[in-house]
Coordinates of C-alpha atoms (C1' of nucleotides) in Angstrom, one line a residue:
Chain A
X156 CA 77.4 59.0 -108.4
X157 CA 78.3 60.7 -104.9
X158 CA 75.8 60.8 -102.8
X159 CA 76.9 63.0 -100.0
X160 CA 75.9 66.4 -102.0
X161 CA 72.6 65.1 -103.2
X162 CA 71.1 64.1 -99.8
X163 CA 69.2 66.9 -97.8
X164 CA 68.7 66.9 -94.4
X165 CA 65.2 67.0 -94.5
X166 CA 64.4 64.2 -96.5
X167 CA 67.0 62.3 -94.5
X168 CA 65.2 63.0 -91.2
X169 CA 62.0 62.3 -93.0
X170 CA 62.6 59.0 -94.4
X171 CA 64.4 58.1 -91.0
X172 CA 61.9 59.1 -89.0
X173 CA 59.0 57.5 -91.0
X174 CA 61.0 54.3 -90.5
X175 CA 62.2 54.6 -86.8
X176 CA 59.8 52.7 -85.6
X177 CA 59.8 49.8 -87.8
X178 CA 62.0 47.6 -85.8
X179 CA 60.8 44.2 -86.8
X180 CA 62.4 45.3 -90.4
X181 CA 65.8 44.1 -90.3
X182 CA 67.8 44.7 -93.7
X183 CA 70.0 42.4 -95.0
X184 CA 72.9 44.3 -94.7
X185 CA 72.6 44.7 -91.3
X186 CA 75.7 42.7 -89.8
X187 CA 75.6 41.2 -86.6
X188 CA 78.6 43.1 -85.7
X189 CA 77.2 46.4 -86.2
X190 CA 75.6 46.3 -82.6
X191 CA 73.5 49.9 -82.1
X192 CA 73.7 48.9 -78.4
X193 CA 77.6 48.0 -79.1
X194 CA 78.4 51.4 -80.6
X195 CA 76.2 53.6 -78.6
X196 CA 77.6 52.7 -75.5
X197 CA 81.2 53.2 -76.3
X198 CA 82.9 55.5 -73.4
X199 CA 84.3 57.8 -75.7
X200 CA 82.6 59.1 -78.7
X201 CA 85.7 58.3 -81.7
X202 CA 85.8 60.9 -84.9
X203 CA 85.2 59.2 -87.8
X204 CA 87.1 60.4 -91.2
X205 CA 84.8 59.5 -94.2
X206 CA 85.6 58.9 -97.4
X207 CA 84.2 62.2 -98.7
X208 CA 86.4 63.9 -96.3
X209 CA 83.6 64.5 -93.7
X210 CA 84.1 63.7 -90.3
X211 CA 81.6 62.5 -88.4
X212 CA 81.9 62.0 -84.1
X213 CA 80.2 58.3 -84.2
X214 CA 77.9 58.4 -81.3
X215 CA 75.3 55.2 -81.7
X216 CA 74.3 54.1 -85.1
X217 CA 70.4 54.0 -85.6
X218 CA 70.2 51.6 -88.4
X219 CA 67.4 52.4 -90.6
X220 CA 65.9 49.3 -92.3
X221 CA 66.7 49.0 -95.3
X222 CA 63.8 47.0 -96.3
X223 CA 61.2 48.7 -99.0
X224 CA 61.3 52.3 -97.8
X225 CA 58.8 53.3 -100.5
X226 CA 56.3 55.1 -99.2
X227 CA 53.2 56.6 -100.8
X228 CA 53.4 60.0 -101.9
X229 CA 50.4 61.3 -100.3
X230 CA 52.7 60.0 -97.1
X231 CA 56.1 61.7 -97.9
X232 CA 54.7 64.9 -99.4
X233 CA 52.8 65.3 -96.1
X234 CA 56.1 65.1 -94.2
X235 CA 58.3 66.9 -96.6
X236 CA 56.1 70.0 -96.8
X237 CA 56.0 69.5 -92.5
X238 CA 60.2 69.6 -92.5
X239 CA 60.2 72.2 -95.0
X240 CA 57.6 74.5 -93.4
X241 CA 58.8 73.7 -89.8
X242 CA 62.5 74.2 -90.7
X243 CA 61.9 78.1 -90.6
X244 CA 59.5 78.1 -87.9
X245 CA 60.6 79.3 -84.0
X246 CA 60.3 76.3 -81.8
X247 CA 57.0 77.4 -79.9
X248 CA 54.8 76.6 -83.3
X249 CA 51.8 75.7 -81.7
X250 CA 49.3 72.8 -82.3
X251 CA 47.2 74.4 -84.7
X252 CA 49.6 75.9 -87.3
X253 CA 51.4 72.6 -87.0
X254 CA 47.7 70.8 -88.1
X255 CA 47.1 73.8 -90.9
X256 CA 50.6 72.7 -92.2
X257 CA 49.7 69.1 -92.6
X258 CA 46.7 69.4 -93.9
X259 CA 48.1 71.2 -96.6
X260 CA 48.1 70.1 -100.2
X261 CA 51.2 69.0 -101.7
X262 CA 52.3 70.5 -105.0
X263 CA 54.5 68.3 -106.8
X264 CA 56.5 71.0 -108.2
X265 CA 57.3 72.7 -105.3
X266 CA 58.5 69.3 -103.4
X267 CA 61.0 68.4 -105.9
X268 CA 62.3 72.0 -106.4
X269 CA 62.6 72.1 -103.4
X270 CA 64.3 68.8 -103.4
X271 CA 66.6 69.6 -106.3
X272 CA 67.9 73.2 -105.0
X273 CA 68.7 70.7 -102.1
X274 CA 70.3 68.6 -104.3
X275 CA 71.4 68.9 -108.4
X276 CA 71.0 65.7 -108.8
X277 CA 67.6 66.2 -108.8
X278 CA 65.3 67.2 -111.7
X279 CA 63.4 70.3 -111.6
X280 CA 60.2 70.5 -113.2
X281 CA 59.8 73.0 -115.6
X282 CA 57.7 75.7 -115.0
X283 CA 55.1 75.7 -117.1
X284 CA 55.3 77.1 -120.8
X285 CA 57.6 74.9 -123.1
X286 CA 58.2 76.7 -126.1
X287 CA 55.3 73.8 -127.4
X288 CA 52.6 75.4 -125.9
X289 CA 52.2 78.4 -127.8
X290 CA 50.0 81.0 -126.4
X291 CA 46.6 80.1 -127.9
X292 CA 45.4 83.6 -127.7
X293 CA 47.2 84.5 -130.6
X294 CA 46.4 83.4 -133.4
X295 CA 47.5 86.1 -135.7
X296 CA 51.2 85.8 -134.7
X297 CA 51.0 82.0 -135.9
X298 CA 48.7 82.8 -138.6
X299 CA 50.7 82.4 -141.6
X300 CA 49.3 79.5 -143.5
X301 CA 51.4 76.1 -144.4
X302 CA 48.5 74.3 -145.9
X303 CA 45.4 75.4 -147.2
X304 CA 42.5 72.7 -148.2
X305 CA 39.5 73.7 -150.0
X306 CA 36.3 71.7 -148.7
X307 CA 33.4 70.1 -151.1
X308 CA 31.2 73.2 -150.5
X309 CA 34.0 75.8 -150.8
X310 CA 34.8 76.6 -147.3
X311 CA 39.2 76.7 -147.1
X312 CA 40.9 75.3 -144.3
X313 CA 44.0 76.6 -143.6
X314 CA 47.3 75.1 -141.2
X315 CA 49.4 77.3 -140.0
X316 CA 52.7 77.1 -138.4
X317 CA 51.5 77.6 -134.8
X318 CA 48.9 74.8 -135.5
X319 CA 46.1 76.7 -135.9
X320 CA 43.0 76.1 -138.2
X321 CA 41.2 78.7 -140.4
X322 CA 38.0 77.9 -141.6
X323 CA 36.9 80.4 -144.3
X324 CA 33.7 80.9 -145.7
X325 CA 33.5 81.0 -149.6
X326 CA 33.0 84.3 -149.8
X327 CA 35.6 85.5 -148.0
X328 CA 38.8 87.4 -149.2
X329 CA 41.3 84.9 -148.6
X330 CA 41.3 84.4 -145.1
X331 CA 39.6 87.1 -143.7
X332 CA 37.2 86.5 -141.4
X333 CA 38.3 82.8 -141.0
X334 CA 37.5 81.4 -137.7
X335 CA 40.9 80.3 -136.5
X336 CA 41.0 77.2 -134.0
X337 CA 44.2 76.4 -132.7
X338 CA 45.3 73.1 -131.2
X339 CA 46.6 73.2 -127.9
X340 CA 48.5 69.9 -128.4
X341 CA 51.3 69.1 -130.5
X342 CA 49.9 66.6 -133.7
X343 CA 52.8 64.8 -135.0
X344 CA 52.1 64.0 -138.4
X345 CA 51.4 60.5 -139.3
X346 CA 50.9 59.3 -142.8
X347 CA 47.7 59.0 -144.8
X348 CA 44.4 61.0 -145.2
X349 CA 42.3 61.5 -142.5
X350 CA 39.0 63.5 -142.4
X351 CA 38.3 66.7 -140.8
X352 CA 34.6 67.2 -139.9
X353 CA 32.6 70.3 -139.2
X354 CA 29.5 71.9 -138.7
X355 CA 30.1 75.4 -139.1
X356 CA 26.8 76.6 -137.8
X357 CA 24.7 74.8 -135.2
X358 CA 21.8 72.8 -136.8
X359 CA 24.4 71.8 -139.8
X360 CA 25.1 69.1 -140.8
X361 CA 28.9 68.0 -140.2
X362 CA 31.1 68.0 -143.2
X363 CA 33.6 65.5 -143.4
X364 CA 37.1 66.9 -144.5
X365 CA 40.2 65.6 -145.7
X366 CA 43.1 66.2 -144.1
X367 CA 46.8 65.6 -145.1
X368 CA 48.9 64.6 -141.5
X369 CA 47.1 61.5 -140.2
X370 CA 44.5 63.3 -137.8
X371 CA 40.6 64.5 -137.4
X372 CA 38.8 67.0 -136.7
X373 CA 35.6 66.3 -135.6
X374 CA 32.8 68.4 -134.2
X375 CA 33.0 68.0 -130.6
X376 CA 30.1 70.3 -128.8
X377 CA 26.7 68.7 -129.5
X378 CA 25.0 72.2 -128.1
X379 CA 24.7 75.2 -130.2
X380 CA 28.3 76.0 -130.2
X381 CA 30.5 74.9 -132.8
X382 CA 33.7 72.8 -131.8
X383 CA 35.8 71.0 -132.7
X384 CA 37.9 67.9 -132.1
X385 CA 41.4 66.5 -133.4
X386 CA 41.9 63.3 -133.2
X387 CA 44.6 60.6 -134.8
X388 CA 42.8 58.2 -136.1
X389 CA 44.6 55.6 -134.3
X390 CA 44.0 56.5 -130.4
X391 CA 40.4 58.1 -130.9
X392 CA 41.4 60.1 -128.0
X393 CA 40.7 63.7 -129.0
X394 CA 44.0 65.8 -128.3
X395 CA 42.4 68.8 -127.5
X396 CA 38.8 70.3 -127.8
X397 CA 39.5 73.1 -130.1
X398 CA 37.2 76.2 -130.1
X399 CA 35.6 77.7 -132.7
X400 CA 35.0 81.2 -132.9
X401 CA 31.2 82.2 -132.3
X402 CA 29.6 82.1 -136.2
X403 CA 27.6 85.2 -134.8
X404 CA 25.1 86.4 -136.8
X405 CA 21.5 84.8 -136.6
X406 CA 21.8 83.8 -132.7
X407 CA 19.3 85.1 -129.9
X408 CA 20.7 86.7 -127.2
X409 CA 19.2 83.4 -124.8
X410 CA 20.8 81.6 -127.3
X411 CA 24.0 83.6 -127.2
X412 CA 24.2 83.6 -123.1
X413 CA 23.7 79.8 -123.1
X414 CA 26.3 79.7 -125.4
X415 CA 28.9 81.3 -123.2
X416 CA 27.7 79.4 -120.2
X417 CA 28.8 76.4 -122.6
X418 CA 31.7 78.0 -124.1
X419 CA 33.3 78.7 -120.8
X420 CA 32.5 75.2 -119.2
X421 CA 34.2 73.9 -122.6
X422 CA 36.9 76.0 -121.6
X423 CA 36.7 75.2 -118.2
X424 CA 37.0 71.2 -118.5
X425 CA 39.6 71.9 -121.0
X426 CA 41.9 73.3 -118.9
X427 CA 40.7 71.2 -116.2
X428 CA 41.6 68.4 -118.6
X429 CA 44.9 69.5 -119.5
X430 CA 45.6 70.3 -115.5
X431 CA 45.1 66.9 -114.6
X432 CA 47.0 65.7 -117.5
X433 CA 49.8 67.6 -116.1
X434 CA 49.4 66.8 -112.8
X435 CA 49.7 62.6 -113.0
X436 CA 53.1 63.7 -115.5
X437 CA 54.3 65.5 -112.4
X438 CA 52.9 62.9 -109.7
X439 CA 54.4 60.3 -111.9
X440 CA 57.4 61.8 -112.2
X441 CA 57.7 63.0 -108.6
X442 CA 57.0 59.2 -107.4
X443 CA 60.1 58.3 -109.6
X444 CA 62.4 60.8 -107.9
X445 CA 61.8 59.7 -104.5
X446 CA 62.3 55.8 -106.0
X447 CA 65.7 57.4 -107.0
X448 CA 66.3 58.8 -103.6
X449 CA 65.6 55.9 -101.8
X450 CA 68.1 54.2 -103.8
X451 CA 70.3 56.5 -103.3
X452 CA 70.2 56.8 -99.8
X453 CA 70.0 53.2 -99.1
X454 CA 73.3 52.8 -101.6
X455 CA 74.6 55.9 -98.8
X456 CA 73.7 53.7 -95.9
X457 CA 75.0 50.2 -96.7
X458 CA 78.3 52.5 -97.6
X459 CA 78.0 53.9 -93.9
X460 CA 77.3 50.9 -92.3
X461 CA 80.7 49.4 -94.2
X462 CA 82.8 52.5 -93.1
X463 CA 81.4 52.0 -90.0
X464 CA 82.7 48.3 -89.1
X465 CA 86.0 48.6 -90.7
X466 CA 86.8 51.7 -88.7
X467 CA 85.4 49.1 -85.6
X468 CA 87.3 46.8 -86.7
X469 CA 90.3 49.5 -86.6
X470 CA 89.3 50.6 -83.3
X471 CA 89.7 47.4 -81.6
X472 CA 92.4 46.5 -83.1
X473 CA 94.5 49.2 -81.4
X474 CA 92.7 49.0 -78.1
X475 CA 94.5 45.7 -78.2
Chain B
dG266 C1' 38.5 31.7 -126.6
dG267 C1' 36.2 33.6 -122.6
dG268 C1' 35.9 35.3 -117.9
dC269 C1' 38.1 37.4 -114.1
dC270 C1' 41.2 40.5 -112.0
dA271 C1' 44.7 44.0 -111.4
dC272 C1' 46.7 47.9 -113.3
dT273 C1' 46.8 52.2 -115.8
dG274 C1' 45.4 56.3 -117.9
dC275 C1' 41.8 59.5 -118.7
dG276 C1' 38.0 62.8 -117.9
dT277 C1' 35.2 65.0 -114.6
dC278 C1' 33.9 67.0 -110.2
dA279 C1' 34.9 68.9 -105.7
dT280 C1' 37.8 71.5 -102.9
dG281 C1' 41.3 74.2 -100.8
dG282 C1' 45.1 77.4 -101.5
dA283 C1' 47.0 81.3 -104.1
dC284 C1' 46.4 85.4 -106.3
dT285 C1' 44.2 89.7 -107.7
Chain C
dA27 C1' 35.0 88.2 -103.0
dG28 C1' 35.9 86.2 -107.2
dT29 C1' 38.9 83.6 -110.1
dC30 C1' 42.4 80.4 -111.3
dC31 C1' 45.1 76.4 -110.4
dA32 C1' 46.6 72.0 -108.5
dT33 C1' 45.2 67.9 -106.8
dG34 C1' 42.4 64.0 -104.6
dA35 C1' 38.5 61.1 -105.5
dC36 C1' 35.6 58.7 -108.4
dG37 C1' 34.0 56.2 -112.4
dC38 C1' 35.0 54.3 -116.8
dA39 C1' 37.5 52.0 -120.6
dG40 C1' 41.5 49.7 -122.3
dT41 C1' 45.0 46.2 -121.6
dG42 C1' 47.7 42.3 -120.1
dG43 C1' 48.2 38.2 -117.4
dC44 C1' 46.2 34.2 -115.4
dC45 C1' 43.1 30.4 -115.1
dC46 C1' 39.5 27.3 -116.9

DNA sequence: GGGCCACTGCGTCATGGACT
DNA sequence: AGTCCATGACGCAGTGGCCC
C-alpha cells in the first residue's frame, strides 16, 4: 500500500504538530546519522528525487517521534476540525472565531469524510439509511404477511416481510384493523420457540405468545400505553422498543394526553437509544481509522528517514 | 471459588449545533 | 423559536484476568 496519495496535509501537520514538542520521545528508528542539526545546516538546500517520483528540496528534517502517536479522539478531532475550518479562513481570523471553532463538537462522520475525500484509502461512513432500516412509517408497503400465529384467546399475529407485527383482534376481517408494530432492528432468526407477550390494552394482563424465530416480545411500557419489546432469548437485551398503535377506544382524554407525553418520550429515548448506538459504531470506527493512519504515516516516515540517509550517504560521497 | 479491578457496552440525560 | 440530531458524561451491568 502507497502511502503518498493517502496522506493529507492536514492530518500530517496535525499529527506533527501535536508531537513537535515531544522531544524527550526518541524513536527507534531514529539513526544517529540522521542529525536535524546536520541536515538543516547544510549550505545548499539539495533536491531530493523520491521514490514516488516527488521531489522534495531537503531543507532540515524535523523528525517526528515515532513513539505511540495515538492520541485520543476528543484530542485529534479538536485539531482536525481546527485545520479543516482554518484551511479556508483569511489569515486575520481573530481570537474568538478561532475559540468558537475549537470548541466545536466533532462529528465523526464528517472527520473521516473528510479524511477519505483526502484520501481513498479511507473509509467513508455511510450516510445513514442502509437499505436494513426500512422506513418505520410504513407499514403498509411491508405489510404483506409471511407468518401469521393465532394466540390462545384468538388474537392473530402476523410477520411480514418488512418485520412488522400485526396484532389483530378476533373480530377482525383478516387483518384489518391490526395494530402493526414494526422492529426497527434486524432479528436474525435463531432456532426454537420463543414466546411473544402482550397486553393489548392497559390494565391486561400480558399474554404470553409463541413465536417461531428464536425471539420475544414482551410488553415493554409499564404506563397505560401498550409496547412492546423483542428480545432473543439469549442476550435479554431488547432490540428495539416497538410501538403499538393507541388501542383507542375507552381512554380519557387526561389519560390520552399522558399517553402521548409517554408515547413521545418512548419515542424520544428510542431514537436517542439508537443515536448513541450509532454514535460509539462511528467513534469506534473513527478511532480505528486514525490507528490505521498512524501506521501508515509512521511506515511513510521510517521510509523518509531511509531515503533520507542513503541520499546523505550519496551526497557525501561525491563531495569527496 | 470468591473478591477485586479494569475494560467494555449500553441506556439515559444534558447540551450545543444544524435545520426549518 | 422550536425541533432534531450527534455527542459527551454518567451510572450500571456483564465479563475476563489476576490474586488469594
Amino acid at each position: 500500500m502507497t502511502m503518498d496519495a493517502s496522506v493529507s496535509p492536514q492530518l500530517d501537520s496535525t499529527l506533527n504538530d501535536s508531537e513537535a514538542d515531544g522531544e524527550e520521545n526518541h524513536s527507534e528508528a531514529s539513526p544517529s546519522s540522521v542529525d536535524p542539526n546536520q541536515v538543516s545546516e547544510a549550505e545548499e538546500s539539495p533536491v531530493v528525487q523520491l521514490s514516488d517520483g516527488q521531489t522534495v528540496q531537503v531543507q532540515g528534517v524535523i523528525q517526528a517521534p515515532q513513539t505511540s502517536v495515538i492520541q485520543s479522539p476528543q484530542v485529534q478531532t479538536a485539531q482536525i476540525a481546527t485545520m479543516a475550518e482554518l484551511e479556508g479562513d483569511a489569515p486575520a481570523t481573530d481570537t474568538q472565531k478561532r475559540r468558537e471553532i475549537l470548541s466545536r463538537r466533532p462529528s465523526y462522520r464528517k472527520i473521516l469524510n473528510e479524511l477519505s475525500s483526502d484520501s481513498p484509502a479511507v473509509p467513508k461512513i455511510d450516510e445513514e439509511k442502509t437499505e436494513e432500516e426500512a422506513p418505520v412509517s410504513s407499514a403498509a408497503s411491508a405489510s404483506v404477511p409471511t407468518s401469521i400465529y393465532q394466540t390462545s384467546s384468538g388474537q392473530y399475529i402476523a410477520f411480514t416481510q418488512g418485520r412488522a407485527i400485526q396484532l389483530t383482534s378476533p373480530g377482525a376481517e383478516a387483518l384489518q384493523g391490526a395494530q402493526t408494530l414494526t422492529v426497527a432492528a434486524s432479528p436474525t432468526p435463531q432456532p426454537g420457540a420463543t414466546i411473544l407477550q402482550c397486553a393489548a390494552q392497559p390494565g391486561d394482563s400480558q399474554q404470553q405468545y409463541y413465536i417461531q424465530g428464536g425471539q420475544v416480545l414482551i410488553q415493554a411500557a409499564t404506563g397505560d400505553i401498550p409496547a412492546y419489546q423483542l428480545r432473543s432469548p439469549n442476550s435479554g437485551l431488547a432490540q428495539s422498543i416497538v410501538m403499538a398503535a393507541s388501542p383507542g377506544s375507552m381512554q380519557s382524554p387526561s389519560s390520552q394526553h399522558a399517553e402521548e407525553i409517554t408515547r413521545k418520550r418512548e419515542v424520544r429515548l428510542m431514537k436517542n437509544r439508537e443515536a448513541a448506538r450509532e454514535c460509539r459504531r462511528k467513534k469506534k470506527e473513527y478511532v480505528k481509522c486514525l490507528e490505521n493512519r498512524v501506521a501508515v504515516l509512521e511506515n511513510q516516515n521510517k521510509t523518509l528517514i531511509e531515503e533520507l540517509k542513503a541520499l546523505k550517504d550519496i551526497y557525501c560521497h561525491k563531495a569527496e
